[in-house]
Amino acid sequence: MAFILKTGTKVQLALELTDADGNVVTPTETPVWSSSDPAVVDVDASGMASDPVGAGLGTATISAVADGFTGVIDITTVAGDAAFANITAGTPEPR
């Protein structure tokens, strides 16, 4: 999944897990969020992703891990409009 973020803005992300039947499963752990390039797109512990002040345009992969599953979303910063996005993980499977 990809998402466009206007420079100087932020967006709240959420990790969504689904079971094999497609039902939404509430994680028992709080997701741990990280960015592949915090200089382009930073993400805090609550999943708020933002374009750091003075950052250039680019793309960062945001990851969220909970209950042994990982969701990812690529966020590209541009000088255009932003919208909201959710991270969705694939079907949970044992590690």
PDB file of N, CA, C and O in Angstrom, residues 11-54:
ATOM      1  N   VAL A  11      -0.407  12.482   9.478  1.00  0.00           N
ATOM      2  CA  VAL A  11      -1.549  11.586   9.302  1.00  0.00           C
ATOM      3  C   VAL A  11      -1.478  10.507  10.374  1.00  0.00           C
ATOM      4  O   VAL A  11      -0.405   9.997  10.698  1.00  0.00           O
ATOM      5  N   GLN A  12      -2.645  10.175  10.955  1.00  0.00           N
ATOM      6  CA  GLN A  12      -2.721   9.119  11.961  1.00  0.00           C
ATOM      7  C   GLN A  12      -2.854   7.774  11.258  1.00  0.00           C
ATOM      8  O   GLN A  12      -3.763   7.573  10.455  1.00  0.00           O
ATOM      9  N   LEU A  13      -1.962   6.845  11.573  1.00  0.00           N
ATOM     10  CA  LEU A  13      -1.997   5.506  11.007  1.00  0.00           C
ATOM     11  C   LEU A  13      -2.534   4.528  12.050  1.00  0.00           C
ATOM     12  O   LEU A  13      -2.461   4.791  13.252  1.00  0.00           O
ATOM     13  N   ALA A  14      -3.060   3.413  11.592  1.00  0.00           N
ATOM     14  CA  ALA A  14      -3.560   2.371  12.491  1.00  0.00           C
ATOM     15  C   ALA A  14      -3.212   1.009  11.905  1.00  0.00           C
ATOM     16  O   ALA A  14      -3.309   0.808  10.696  1.00  0.00           O
ATOM     17  N   LEU A  15      -2.783   0.107  12.755  1.00  0.00           N
ATOM     18  CA  LEU A  15      -2.507  -1.271  12.332  1.00  0.00           C
ATOM     19  C   LEU A  15      -3.785  -2.074  12.453  1.00  0.00           C
ATOM     20  O   LEU A  15      -4.448  -2.067  13.492  1.00  0.00           O
ATOM     21  N   GLU A  16      -4.147  -2.768  11.391  1.00  0.00           N
ATOM     22  CA  GLU A  16      -5.348  -3.602  11.386  1.00  0.00           C
ATOM     23  C   GLU A  16      -4.951  -5.030  11.037  1.00  0.00           C
ATOM     24  O   GLU A  16      -4.347  -5.264   9.988  1.00  0.00           O
ATOM     25  N   LEU A  17      -5.268  -5.970  11.917  1.00  0.00           N
ATOM     26  CA  LEU A  17      -5.015  -7.383  11.665  1.00  0.00           C
ATOM     27  C   LEU A  17      -6.322  -8.048  11.270  1.00  0.00           C
ATOM     28  O   LEU A  17      -7.385  -7.697  11.784  1.00  0.00           O
ATOM     29  N   THR A  18      -6.247  -9.015  10.368  1.00  0.00           N
ATOM     30  CA  THR A  18      -7.434  -9.785   9.990  1.00  0.00           C
ATOM     31  C   THR A  18      -7.111 -11.267  10.095  1.00  0.00           C
ATOM     32  O   THR A  18      -5.969 -11.688   9.877  1.00  0.00           O
ATOM     33  N   ASP A  19      -8.128 -12.072  10.427  1.00  0.00           N
ATOM     34  CA  ASP A  19      -7.921 -13.512  10.509  1.00  0.00           C
ATOM     35  C   ASP A  19      -8.135 -14.143   9.138  1.00  0.00           C
ATOM     36  O   ASP A  19      -8.377 -13.446   8.145  1.00  0.00           O
ATOM     37  N   ALA A  20      -8.027 -15.462   9.082  1.00  0.00           N
ATOM     38  CA  ALA A  20      -8.131 -16.179   7.810  1.00  0.00           C
ATOM     39  C   ALA A  20      -9.487 -15.989   7.135  1.00  0.00           C
ATOM     40  O   ALA A  20      -9.599 -16.133   5.917  1.00  0.00           O
ATOM     41  N   ASP A  21     -10.510 -15.630   7.916  1.00  0.00           N
ATOM     42  CA  ASP A  21     -11.849 -15.406   7.355  1.00  0.00           C
ATOM     43  C   ASP A  21     -12.092 -13.946   6.980  1.00  0.00           C
ATOM     44  O   ASP A  21     -13.195 -13.589   6.566  1.00  0.00           O
ATOM     45  N   GLY A  22     -11.069 -13.106   7.168  1.00  0.00           N
ATOM     46  CA  GLY A  22     -11.214 -11.693   6.838  1.00  0.00           C
ATOM     47  C   GLY A  22     -11.802 -10.852   7.950  1.00  0.00           C
ATOM     48  O   GLY A  22     -12.098  -9.676   7.743  1.00  0.00           O
ATOM     49  N   ASN A  23     -11.983 -11.438   9.134  1.00  0.00           N
ATOM     50  CA  ASN A  23     -12.519 -10.692  10.274  1.00  0.00           C
ATOM     51  C   ASN A  23     -11.405  -9.871  10.921  1.00  0.00           C
ATOM     52  O   ASN A  23     -10.275 -10.343  11.068  1.00  0.00           O
ATOM     53  N   VAL A  24     -11.739  -8.667  11.334  1.00  0.00           N
ATOM     54  CA  VAL A  24     -10.767  -7.808  12.005  1.00  0.00           C
ATOM     55  C   VAL A  24     -10.472  -8.377  13.381  1.00  0.00           C
ATOM     56  O   VAL A  24     -11.384  -8.747  14.114  1.00  0.00           O
ATOM     57  N   VAL A  25      -9.179  -8.469  13.716  1.00  0.00           N
ATOM     58  CA  VAL A  25      -8.719  -8.992  15.001  1.00  0.00           C
ATOM     59  C   VAL A  25      -8.017  -7.856  15.735  1.00  0.00           C
ATOM     60  O   VAL A  25      -7.122  -7.217  15.182  1.00  0.00           O
ATOM     61  N   THR A  26      -8.424  -7.590  16.971  1.00  0.00           N
ATOM     62  CA  THR A  26      -7.786  -6.546  17.763  1.00  0.00           C
ATOM     63  C   THR A  26      -6.464  -7.072  18.298  1.00  0.00           C
ATOM     64  O   THR A  26      -6.434  -8.113  18.960  1.00  0.00           O
ATOM     65  N   PRO A  27      -5.348  -6.368  18.013  1.00  0.00           N
ATOM     66  CA  PRO A  27      -4.057  -6.825  18.549  1.00  0.00           C
ATOM     67  C   PRO A  27      -4.068  -6.800  20.077  1.00  0.00           C
ATOM     68  O   PRO A  27      -4.682  -5.934  20.693  1.00  0.00           O
ATOM     69  N   THR A  28      -3.402  -7.775  20.701  1.00  0.00           N
ATOM     70  CA  THR A  28      -3.287  -7.790  22.155  1.00  0.00           C
ATOM     71  C   THR A  28      -2.110  -6.943  22.611  1.00  0.00           C
ATOM     72  O   THR A  28      -2.032  -6.578  23.778  1.00  0.00           O
ATOM     73  N   GLU A  29      -1.188  -6.647  21.703  1.00  0.00           N
ATOM     74  CA  GLU A  29      -0.033  -5.803  22.003  1.00  0.00           C
ATOM     75  C   GLU A  29      -0.225  -4.437  21.355  1.00  0.00           C
ATOM     76  O   GLU A  29      -0.869  -4.319  20.312  1.00  0.00           O
ATOM     77  N   THR A  30       0.372  -3.424  21.967  1.00  0.00           N
ATOM     78  CA  THR A  30       0.405  -2.103  21.344  1.00  0.00           C
ATOM     79  C   THR A  30       1.392  -2.159  20.175  1.00  0.00           C
ATOM     80  O   THR A  30       2.508  -2.648  20.351  1.00  0.00           O
ATOM     81  N   PRO A  31       0.997  -1.703  18.989  1.00  0.00           N
ATOM     82  CA  PRO A  31       1.924  -1.739  17.862  1.00  0.00           C
ATOM     83  C   PRO A  31       3.189  -0.921  18.140  1.00  0.00           C
ATOM     84  O   PRO A  31       3.132   0.129  18.776  1.00  0.00           O
ATOM     85  N   VAL A  32       4.309  -1.426  17.651  1.00  0.00           N
ATOM     86  CA  VAL A  32       5.573  -0.711  17.699  1.00  0.00           C
ATOM     87  C   VAL A  32       5.813  -0.169  16.295  1.00  0.00           C
ATOM     88  O   VAL A  32       5.880  -0.925  15.326  1.00  0.00           O
ATOM     89  N   TRP A  33       5.905   1.164  16.196  1.00  0.00           N
ATOM     90  CA  TRP A  33       6.008   1.850  14.906  1.00  0.00           C
ATOM     91  C   TRP A  33       7.448   2.231  14.608  1.00  0.00           C
ATOM     92  O   TRP A  33       8.191   2.603  15.504  1.00  0.00           O
ATOM     93  N   SER A  34       7.820   2.184  13.308  1.00  0.00           N
ATOM     94  CA  SER A  34       9.154   2.626  12.903  1.00  0.00           C
ATOM     95  C   SER A  34       9.109   3.130  11.464  1.00  0.00           C
ATOM     96  O   SER A  34       8.205   2.802  10.703  1.00  0.00           O
ATOM     97  N   SER A  35      10.111   3.939  11.114  1.00  0.00           N
ATOM     98  CA  SER A  35      10.241   4.497   9.769  1.00  0.00           C
ATOM     99  C   SER A  35      11.580   4.088   9.187  1.00  0.00           C
ATOM    100  O   SER A  35      12.601   4.112   9.889  1.00  0.00           O
ATOM    101  N   SER A  36      11.590   3.747   7.911  1.00  0.00           N
ATOM    102  CA  SER A  36      12.847   3.406   7.248  1.00  0.00           C
ATOM    103  C   SER A  36      13.712   4.637   7.033  1.00  0.00           C
ATOM    104  O   SER A  36      14.924   4.516   6.860  1.00  0.00           O
ATOM    105  N   ASP A  37      13.107   5.833   7.061  1.00  0.00           N
ATOM    106  CA  ASP A  37      13.851   7.079   6.861  1.00  0.00           C
ATOM    107  C   ASP A  37      13.156   8.214   7.621  1.00  0.00           C
ATOM    108  O   ASP A  37      12.381   8.980   7.049  1.00  0.00           O
ATOM    109  N   PRO A  38      13.431   8.324   8.935  1.00  0.00           N
ATOM    110  CA  PRO A  38      12.770   9.353   9.748  1.00  0.00           C
ATOM    111  C   PRO A  38      13.059  10.783   9.295  1.00  0.00           C
ATOM    112  O   PRO A  38      12.325  11.692   9.653  1.00  0.00           O
ATOM    113  N   ALA A  39      14.088  10.988   8.498  1.00  0.00           N
ATOM    114  CA  ALA A  39      14.372  12.327   7.979  1.00  0.00           C
ATOM    115  C   ALA A  39      13.363  12.730   6.905  1.00  0.00           C
ATOM    116  O   ALA A  39      13.182  13.918   6.632  1.00  0.00           O
ATOM    117  N   VAL A  40      12.696  11.745   6.300  1.00  0.00           N
ATOM    118  CA  VAL A  40      11.690  12.020   5.267  1.00  0.00           C
ATOM    119  C   VAL A  40      10.284  11.949   5.861  1.00  0.00           C
ATOM    120  O   VAL A  40       9.477  12.853   5.693  1.00  0.00           O
ATOM    121  N   VAL A  41       9.979  10.844   6.551  1.00  0.00           N
ATOM    122  CA  VAL A  41       8.702  10.674   7.241  1.00  0.00           C
ATOM    123  C   VAL A  41       9.007  10.052   8.602  1.00  0.00           C
ATOM    124  O   VAL A  41       9.597   8.977   8.681  1.00  0.00           O
ATOM    125  N   ASP A  42       8.608  10.735   9.653  1.00  0.00           N
ATOM    126  CA  ASP A  42       8.801  10.233  11.008  1.00  0.00           C
ATOM    127  C   ASP A  42       7.476   9.680  11.508  1.00  0.00           C
ATOM    128  O   ASP A  42       6.409  10.084  11.043  1.00  0.00           O
ATOM    129  N   VAL A  43       7.525   8.733  12.441  1.00  0.00           N
ATOM    130  CA  VAL A  43       6.312   8.177  13.038  1.00  0.00           C
ATOM    131  C   VAL A  43       6.543   8.038  14.539  1.00  0.00           C
ATOM    132  O   VAL A  43       7.605   7.601  14.968  1.00  0.00           O
ATOM    133  N   ASP A  44       5.540   8.469  15.320  1.00  0.00           N
ATOM    134  CA  ASP A  44       5.701   8.384  16.774  1.00  0.00           C
ATOM    135  C   ASP A  44       5.086   7.084  17.299  1.00  0.00           C
ATOM    136  O   ASP A  44       4.572   6.263  16.535  1.00  0.00           O
ATOM    137  N   ALA A  45       5.149   6.898  18.611  1.00  0.00           N
ATOM    138  CA  ALA A  45       4.691   5.658  19.239  1.00  0.00           C
ATOM    139  C   ALA A  45       3.198   5.408  19.058  1.00  0.00           C
ATOM    140  O   ALA A  45       2.742   4.268  19.157  1.00  0.00           O
ATOM    141  N   SER A  46       2.423   6.457  18.767  1.00  0.00           N
ATOM    142  CA  SER A  46       0.979   6.286  18.576  1.00  0.00           C
ATOM    143  C   SER A  46       0.605   6.037  17.116  1.00  0.00           C
ATOM    144  O   SER A  46      -0.568   5.834  16.806  1.00  0.00           O
ATOM    145  N   GLY A  47       1.596   6.077  16.200  1.00  0.00           N
ATOM    146  CA  GLY A  47       1.309   5.879  14.785  1.00  0.00           C
ATOM    147  C   GLY A  47       1.049   7.162  14.022  1.00  0.00           C
ATOM    148  O   GLY A  47       0.577   7.125  12.888  1.00  0.00           O
ATOM    149  N   MET A  48       1.368   8.308  14.623  1.00  0.00           N
ATOM    150  CA  MET A  48       1.216   9.585  13.925  1.00  0.00           C
ATOM    151  C   MET A  48       2.442   9.780  13.031  1.00  0.00           C
ATOM    152  O   MET A  48       3.571   9.880  13.519  1.00  0.00           O
ATOM    153  N   ALA A  49       2.222   9.800  11.728  1.00  0.00           N
ATOM    154  CA  ALA A  49       3.299   9.983  10.763  1.00  0.00           C
ATOM    155  C   ALA A  49       3.325  11.444  10.324  1.00  0.00           C
ATOM    156  O   ALA A  49       2.279  12.046  10.077  1.00  0.00           O
ATOM    157  N   SER A  50       4.533  11.998  10.232  1.00  0.00           N
ATOM    158  CA  SER A  50       4.641  13.406   9.850  1.00  0.00           C
ATOM    159  C   SER A  50       5.877  13.641   9.011  1.00  0.00           C
ATOM    160  O   SER A  50       6.838  12.872   9.041  1.00  0.00           O
ATOM    161  N   ASP A  51       5.817  14.724   8.273  1.00  0.00           N
ATOM    162  CA  ASP A  51       6.944  15.197   7.465  1.00  0.00           C
ATOM    163  C   ASP A  51       7.735  16.156   8.346  1.00  0.00           C
ATOM    164  O   ASP A  51       7.224  17.218   8.690  1.00  0.00           O
ATOM    165  N   PRO A  52       8.967  15.784   8.762  1.00  0.00           N
ATOM    166  CA  PRO A  52       9.734  16.670   9.633  1.00  0.00           C
ATOM    167  C   PRO A  52       9.956  18.040   8.997  1.00  0.00           C
ATOM    168  O   PRO A  52      10.093  18.158   7.773  1.00  0.00           O
ATOM    169  N   VAL A  53       9.981  19.068   9.829  1.00  0.00           N
ATOM    170  CA  VAL A  53      10.198  20.428   9.342  1.00  0.00           C
ATOM    171  C   VAL A  53      11.520  20.485   8.579  1.00  0.00           C
ATOM    172  O   VAL A  53      12.541  19.999   9.059  1.00  0.00           O
ATOM    173  N   GLY A  54      11.493  21.039   7.386  1.00  0.00           N
ATOM    174  CA  GLY A  54      12.699  21.195   6.579  1.00  0.00           C
ATOM    175  C   GLY A  54      13.113  19.946   5.828  1.00  0.00           C
ATOM    176  O   GLY A  54      14.141  19.930   5.165  1.00  0.00           O
TER     177      GLY A  54
END
